[in-house]
Amino acid sequence: MKVLTIVLAAIVALFVIVEVSLRLLFGFGNPLTYIADEKIGYLLAPNQRTRRFGNRIEINEYSMRSGAVTKERSPDTFRVLVLGDSIANGGWWTDQTNIISEMLAQQLREPDGETRGWGDGEMGRRGDGENFASSQNPIPPRPPLTRGEFKIQNSHVEVLNASANSWGPRNELAYLQRFGTFDAQVVVLIINTDDLFATTPSSVVVGRDRNYPDRKPPLAIVEAIARYLLPEQTIPELAQVNAEGGDRVGRNLEAIGKIQAMATSTNSHFLLVMTPLLREIGKPGPRDYEIKARSRIAEFTESQQLKYIDFLPVFNSIQLPETLYRDHIHLSPQGNQLVSKAISQGILDLVMGNR
C-alpha cells in the first residue's frame, strides 16, 4: 500500500509539473478563442490576454490586436486603423511589441517627426502608376519633417489593429461595415498575394479547426495533445468554401474598392499595402496566375487613384530576403520593421497631400 501511495503521488506530481510547465513556458491551456459571425466569418473573441511561447498577445473589446480603445477619437489624437490578416495580426509567433501596428505607432511618435526608410534604397509603388523608387531609380533621402508640417503635430498617436488569421478583403470589409472606421484619419489595408484569391467569409472553422478554438481547453495537457498528437479534424464544408468559383480576384478587388469608399466617406485617407510570398522573390518570380492578378490590382489602383505600395520590388532589393520571413508567407520582426517604415512614409505623404 505504501509503495502504491508513493507511485500515485509521483504520478500526480509529474502531472502537475507538466501541466504548470506547459502553461508557464508555452502558454498552453489559454489559447486565443474565436467567435463565429454571419457576415465577417469569424472574429477573435473580445477582451483576451495571453502569452504563447513567450509572446504577449492582447485583444481588445472590438476584437482588435490592440489595447482598449474608444469608438470616437479624441480631438488631440492622430489615429490609424490597420485592417489585415495574419500578416497584420502577427499571430502567436509575434510579441505585441513586434507587430506591424505597434512598430508603426512608434515610428509615427518619433519626436522629430523624421521620415525614415525610403531614401536608403527601400522601394515601393504608388497607386497612381508612379514608382516611389526602384533599384534603378532610387529616390534621394528627404529632409526631416516636423510634426506640424504633416499635420500630426504633437498629437497622441493610436494605431488600431483589426485583423485575424486568414481574413481576406471581404472579411475586412464586413468588419468595417459592422464597426466603422473608429474615426481614424488613415485606414491602412494590408494584404498579401494570396488574399487576391481569398474566398467568401465563412465560420465553418470556428470550434472545429484546432487553430480556431471557440473555448478554452480544460487543461494545458489536453491542448498540447490535441494540437500535436491527435490527427487534424476533417471539415467537409471547408472544401465547398475553398471551391468557390468565378472571378475571385474581381470580388476581392470590389471589396477593396468598397473599403476605400467607406474610408473616403468618413474623410479618412486610404492606403493599400501588399506583401509577396517568399517564393515570389527572385527567380522565377510570381506564377502566371499571380502575374495576372498583380496586373489587375495595379490597373485597379490606378483607375481608383488609390495609394498602393507593392512590396515585391522592395523585397527583391534586399540581399537576404529570407531574413524578412519566418515562413513562406509570414514576416519576421525585421520584415515587420521594413513594412511599418514604408507604411509610415505612405501615411506622411497622404496627410501632407502628396500622392
Coordinates of C-alpha atoms in Angstrom, one line a residue:
M1 CA 0.0 0.0 0.0
K2 CA 2.8 2.4 0.9
V3 CA 4.5 1.7 -2.5
L4 CA 1.3 2.3 -4.3
T5 CA 0.8 5.6 -2.5
I6 CA 4.3 6.7 -3.4
V7 CA 3.7 5.8 -7.1
L8 CA 0.4 7.6 -7.2
A9 CA 1.9 10.7 -5.6
A10 CA 4.8 10.6 -8.1
I11 CA 2.3 10.4 -11.0
V12 CA 0.3 13.3 -9.6
A13 CA 3.4 15.4 -9.0
L14 CA 4.7 14.7 -12.6
F15 CA 1.3 15.6 -14.0
V16 CA 1.3 18.9 -12.1
I17 CA 4.8 19.7 -13.2
V18 CA 4.0 19.0 -16.8
E19 CA 0.7 21.0 -16.6
V20 CA 2.3 24.0 -15.0
S21 CA 5.3 23.9 -17.3
L22 CA 3.1 23.8 -20.4
R23 CA 1.2 26.8 -19.1
L24 CA 4.1 28.9 -18.0
L25 CA 6.6 28.1 -20.7
F26 CA 4.4 27.8 -23.8
G27 CA 1.0 29.3 -22.8
F28 CA -0.9 26.1 -23.4
G29 CA -4.3 26.0 -21.8
N30 CA -5.0 29.6 -22.6
P31 CA -5.2 29.9 -26.5
L32 CA -6.9 32.8 -28.2
T33 CA -10.5 31.9 -28.9
Y34 CA -12.8 32.9 -31.8
I35 CA -16.4 33.7 -32.3
A36 CA -18.4 32.9 -35.4
D37 CA -20.1 35.8 -37.3
E38 CA -22.6 35.5 -40.1
K39 CA -21.1 38.4 -42.1
I40 CA -17.4 38.6 -41.1
G41 CA -17.0 34.9 -40.9
Y42 CA -15.2 34.9 -37.6
L43 CA -13.5 37.2 -35.1
L44 CA -11.1 36.9 -32.3
A45 CA -13.2 36.8 -29.1
P46 CA -13.0 40.2 -27.4
N47 CA -11.1 41.1 -24.3
Q48 CA -8.4 38.4 -24.2
R49 CA -4.8 38.5 -22.9
T50 CA -2.4 35.6 -23.1
R51 CA 1.2 34.6 -23.8
R52 CA 2.0 31.9 -26.3
F53 CA 5.6 30.7 -26.5
G54 CA 6.6 33.8 -24.5
N55 CA 4.9 36.2 -26.9
R56 CA 2.4 38.6 -25.3
I57 CA -1.0 38.9 -27.1
E58 CA -3.7 41.4 -26.2
I59 CA -7.2 41.5 -27.9
N60 CA -9.4 44.5 -27.0
E61 CA -13.2 44.9 -26.8
Y62 CA -13.5 45.2 -30.6
S63 CA -11.6 42.0 -31.4
M64 CA -8.5 44.1 -32.4
R65 CA -5.0 43.1 -31.5
S66 CA -4.7 46.4 -29.7
G67 CA -5.2 47.9 -26.3
A68 CA -8.5 49.3 -25.1
V69 CA -9.9 52.0 -27.4
T70 CA -12.8 54.3 -27.6
K71 CA -15.1 54.3 -30.6
E72 CA -14.7 58.0 -31.1
R73 CA -11.3 59.7 -31.4
S74 CA -10.4 62.5 -29.1
P75 CA -9.5 65.8 -30.8
D76 CA -5.8 65.6 -29.8
T77 CA -5.4 62.1 -31.2
F78 CA -3.9 61.0 -34.6
R79 CA -5.5 57.6 -35.3
V80 CA -4.7 55.0 -37.9
L81 CA -6.8 51.9 -38.4
V82 CA -5.0 48.9 -39.8
L83 CA -7.0 46.1 -41.4
G84 CA -5.5 42.8 -42.4
D85 CA -4.9 39.0 -42.0
S86 CA -2.2 37.2 -40.2
I87 CA 0.5 39.4 -41.7
A88 CA -1.0 42.4 -39.8
N89 CA -2.1 40.3 -36.8
G90 CA 1.3 38.7 -36.2
G91 CA -0.2 35.5 -34.7
W92 CA 1.1 33.7 -31.7
W93 CA 4.6 33.8 -33.1
T94 CA 4.9 37.6 -32.7
D95 CA 5.0 39.5 -29.5
Q96 CA 2.7 42.5 -29.2
T97 CA 5.6 44.9 -29.4
N98 CA 6.8 43.5 -32.7
I99 CA 3.6 43.5 -34.8
I100 CA 3.3 46.0 -37.6
S101 CA 0.8 48.3 -36.0
E102 CA 2.9 48.7 -32.8
M103 CA 6.0 49.4 -34.8
L104 CA 4.1 51.9 -37.0
A105 CA 2.8 53.7 -33.9
Q106 CA 6.3 54.0 -32.5
Q107 CA 7.6 55.4 -35.8
L108 CA 4.8 58.0 -36.0
R109 CA 5.6 59.0 -32.5
E110 CA 9.2 59.9 -33.4
P111 CA 9.8 63.1 -31.5
D112 CA 11.4 64.9 -34.5
G113 CA 8.8 63.5 -37.0
E114 CA 11.7 62.4 -39.2
T115 CA 10.7 60.1 -42.0
R116 CA 13.0 57.1 -42.4
G117 CA 13.3 54.2 -44.7
W118 CA 12.6 55.3 -48.3
G119 CA 15.7 57.3 -49.0
D120 CA 18.1 54.5 -48.3
G121 CA 17.2 52.0 -51.1
E122 CA 13.8 50.8 -49.8
M123 CA 11.2 50.9 -52.5
G124 CA 7.5 50.8 -53.3
R125 CA 4.9 51.7 -55.8
R126 CA 2.1 54.2 -55.7
G127 CA -1.4 53.6 -56.9
D128 CA -1.3 56.4 -59.4
G129 CA 1.2 54.4 -61.5
E130 CA 4.3 56.2 -60.4
N131 CA 7.1 54.4 -58.7
F132 CA 8.2 55.5 -55.2
A133 CA 11.6 54.1 -56.2
S134 CA 13.4 51.2 -57.8
S135 CA 16.9 49.8 -57.7
Q136 CA 17.5 51.5 -61.0
N137 CA 15.8 54.8 -59.9
P138 CA 16.3 55.3 -56.1
I139 CA 14.9 58.4 -54.6
P140 CA 17.2 60.6 -52.6
P141 CA 16.8 61.0 -48.8
R142 CA 14.2 63.6 -48.0
P143 CA 14.9 66.1 -45.2
P144 CA 13.4 65.6 -41.8
L145 CA 9.8 66.7 -41.4
T146 CA 8.4 68.3 -38.3
R147 CA 5.1 67.1 -37.0
G148 CA 3.4 70.5 -37.8
E149 CA 4.3 70.1 -41.4
F150 CA 2.4 66.9 -41.9
K151 CA -0.5 67.8 -39.6
I152 CA 0.2 65.2 -36.9
Q153 CA 1.6 67.9 -34.7
N154 CA 2.0 66.9 -31.1
S155 CA -1.0 64.6 -31.2
H156 CA -1.4 61.4 -29.3
V157 CA -0.8 58.6 -31.8
E158 CA -3.0 55.5 -31.9
V159 CA -2.7 52.6 -34.4
L160 CA -5.6 50.2 -34.2
N161 CA -5.2 46.6 -35.5
A162 CA -8.4 44.9 -36.7
S163 CA -7.1 41.6 -38.1
A164 CA -7.4 37.9 -37.9
N165 CA -5.7 34.9 -39.4
S166 CA -6.8 34.0 -43.0
W167 CA -9.0 37.1 -43.4
G168 CA -9.4 38.4 -46.9
P169 CA -10.7 41.7 -48.2
R170 CA -14.3 40.6 -47.9
N171 CA -13.8 39.7 -44.2
E172 CA -12.2 43.1 -43.7
L173 CA -15.0 44.9 -45.5
A174 CA -17.6 43.2 -43.3
Y175 CA -15.7 44.2 -40.2
L176 CA -15.6 47.8 -41.3
Q177 CA -19.3 47.7 -42.1
R178 CA -20.0 46.3 -38.6
F179 CA -17.8 48.6 -36.6
G180 CA -16.9 51.6 -38.8
T181 CA -13.6 53.3 -39.1
F182 CA -13.3 54.4 -35.5
D183 CA -12.9 58.0 -36.6
A184 CA -9.4 57.2 -37.9
Q185 CA -7.7 59.8 -40.1
V186 CA -6.0 57.0 -42.1
V187 CA -7.2 53.5 -42.9
V188 CA -4.5 51.0 -44.0
L189 CA -5.3 47.7 -45.6
I190 CA -2.5 45.1 -45.5
I191 CA -2.9 42.1 -47.9
N192 CA -0.6 39.5 -49.3
T193 CA -0.7 38.0 -52.8
D194 CA -2.8 35.0 -51.6
D195 CA -5.6 37.4 -50.4
L196 CA -6.4 38.3 -54.0
F197 CA -7.8 34.8 -54.3
A198 CA -9.4 34.7 -50.8
T199 CA -12.8 33.0 -50.5
T200 CA -16.1 34.4 -49.2
P201 CA -16.3 34.8 -45.4
S202 CA -17.2 31.6 -43.6
S203 CA -17.4 30.5 -40.0
V204 CA -17.1 26.7 -40.6
V205 CA -13.6 26.5 -39.0
V206 CA -14.7 28.0 -35.6
G207 CA -14.7 25.4 -32.9
R208 CA -13.7 22.7 -35.4
D209 CA -10.3 23.6 -36.7
R210 CA -7.7 23.4 -33.9
N211 CA -6.3 26.8 -35.0
Y212 CA -9.7 28.5 -34.4
P213 CA -11.0 27.2 -30.9
D214 CA -14.2 28.6 -29.6
R215 CA -13.5 27.7 -25.9
K216 CA -10.6 27.2 -23.6
P217 CA -9.4 23.6 -23.1
P218 CA -9.8 22.1 -19.6
L219 CA -6.1 21.5 -19.2
A220 CA -2.9 22.6 -21.0
I221 CA -2.0 18.9 -21.5
V222 CA -5.3 18.4 -23.3
E223 CA -4.5 21.3 -25.7
A224 CA -0.9 20.0 -26.3
I225 CA -2.2 16.5 -27.1
A226 CA -5.0 17.8 -29.4
R227 CA -2.6 20.1 -31.2
Y228 CA 0.4 17.9 -31.7
L229 CA -0.5 14.3 -31.2
L230 CA -4.1 13.8 -32.5
P231 CA -4.9 13.9 -36.2
E232 CA -6.4 17.1 -37.5
Q233 CA -10.2 17.0 -37.8
T234 CA -11.7 17.0 -41.3
I235 CA -14.2 19.7 -42.1
P236 CA -16.2 18.6 -45.1
E237 CA -17.9 22.0 -45.5
L238 CA -14.5 23.7 -45.9
A239 CA -13.9 22.0 -49.3
Q240 CA -17.1 23.7 -50.6
V241 CA -15.9 27.1 -49.3
N242 CA -12.5 26.6 -50.9
A243 CA -14.1 25.6 -54.2
E244 CA -15.7 29.0 -54.7
G245 CA -15.7 29.5 -58.5
G246 CA -16.0 32.5 -60.7
D247 CA -13.8 35.7 -60.6
R248 CA -12.5 35.6 -57.0
V249 CA -9.9 38.3 -57.8
G250 CA -12.6 40.6 -59.1
R251 CA -14.7 40.1 -56.0
N252 CA -11.8 40.9 -53.7
L253 CA -10.9 44.0 -55.8
E254 CA -14.5 45.1 -55.4
A255 CA -14.3 44.7 -51.7
I256 CA -11.1 46.7 -51.6
G257 CA -12.9 49.4 -53.6
K258 CA -15.7 49.4 -51.0
I259 CA -13.3 49.7 -48.2
Q260 CA -11.7 52.7 -49.9
A261 CA -15.2 54.2 -50.4
M262 CA -16.0 53.8 -46.7
A263 CA -12.8 55.4 -45.7
T264 CA -13.4 58.3 -48.1
S265 CA -17.0 58.7 -46.8
T266 CA -15.6 59.4 -43.3
N267 CA -12.9 61.8 -44.6
S268 CA -10.2 59.2 -43.9
H269 CA -7.2 58.7 -46.1
F270 CA -6.8 55.2 -47.5
L271 CA -3.5 53.2 -48.1
L272 CA -3.3 49.8 -49.7
V273 CA -0.3 47.6 -49.0
M274 CA 0.5 44.2 -50.5
T275 CA 3.3 41.8 -49.3
P276 CA 4.6 39.0 -51.5
L277 CA 5.0 35.3 -50.8
L278 CA 8.7 34.3 -50.2
R279 CA 8.7 32.2 -53.4
E280 CA 7.7 35.2 -55.5
I281 CA 11.0 36.9 -54.7
G282 CA 13.9 36.5 -57.1
K283 CA 13.7 33.9 -59.9
P284 CA 11.4 32.6 -61.3
G285 CA 9.2 35.1 -59.5
P286 CA 5.4 35.1 -59.3
R287 CA 3.4 32.3 -61.1
D288 CA 1.4 33.1 -64.2
Y289 CA -1.9 33.4 -62.4
E290 CA -0.3 35.7 -59.8
I291 CA 1.2 37.9 -62.5
K292 CA -2.3 38.3 -64.0
A293 CA -3.7 39.1 -60.6
R294 CA -0.9 41.6 -59.9
S295 CA -1.6 43.3 -63.2
R296 CA -5.3 43.6 -62.3
I297 CA -4.6 45.2 -58.9
A298 CA -2.2 47.6 -60.5
E299 CA -4.8 48.6 -63.0
F300 CA -7.4 48.8 -60.3
T301 CA -5.4 51.1 -58.0
E302 CA -4.5 53.4 -61.0
S303 CA -8.2 53.7 -62.0
Q304 CA -9.3 54.3 -58.4
Q305 CA -6.4 56.8 -57.8
L306 CA -5.6 54.7 -54.8
K307 CA -2.3 54.9 -53.0
Y308 CA -0.8 51.5 -53.2
I309 CA 2.6 50.0 -52.0
D310 CA 3.6 46.8 -53.6
F311 CA 6.4 45.2 -51.6
L312 CA 7.6 42.8 -54.2
P313 CA 10.2 45.2 -55.7
V314 CA 11.1 46.3 -52.1
F315 CA 11.9 42.7 -51.0
N316 CA 13.6 42.0 -54.3
S317 CA 16.1 44.7 -53.5
I318 CA 17.1 43.1 -50.2
Q319 CA 20.3 40.9 -50.3
L320 CA 18.9 38.3 -48.0
P321 CA 15.1 38.5 -48.4
E322 CA 14.6 35.3 -46.4
T323 CA 15.5 37.2 -43.3
L324 CA 12.3 39.2 -43.7
Y325 CA 10.2 36.0 -43.3
R326 CA 9.5 33.4 -40.6
D327 CA 8.0 31.0 -43.1
H328 CA 6.7 31.1 -46.7
I329 CA 4.3 34.0 -46.1
H330 CA 4.5 35.5 -42.6
L331 CA 7.1 38.2 -41.8
S332 CA 9.8 38.2 -39.2
P333 CA 10.3 41.2 -36.9
Q334 CA 12.8 42.5 -39.5
G335 CA 10.2 42.2 -42.2
N336 CA 7.6 43.9 -40.0
Q337 CA 10.0 46.7 -39.3
L338 CA 10.6 47.3 -43.0
V339 CA 6.9 47.2 -43.9
S340 CA 6.0 49.5 -41.0
K341 CA 8.6 52.1 -42.0
A342 CA 7.2 52.2 -45.6
I343 CA 3.6 52.5 -44.3
S344 CA 4.7 55.3 -42.0
Q345 CA 6.2 57.1 -45.0
G346 CA 3.0 56.5 -47.0
I347 CA 0.9 57.9 -44.2
L348 CA 3.1 61.0 -44.0
D349 CA 2.7 61.5 -47.8
L350 CA -1.1 61.1 -47.5
V351 CA -1.6 63.6 -44.7
M352 CA 0.8 66.1 -46.4
G353 CA -1.3 65.8 -49.6
N354 CA 1.4 64.1 -51.6
R355 CA 0.4 61.2 -53.9

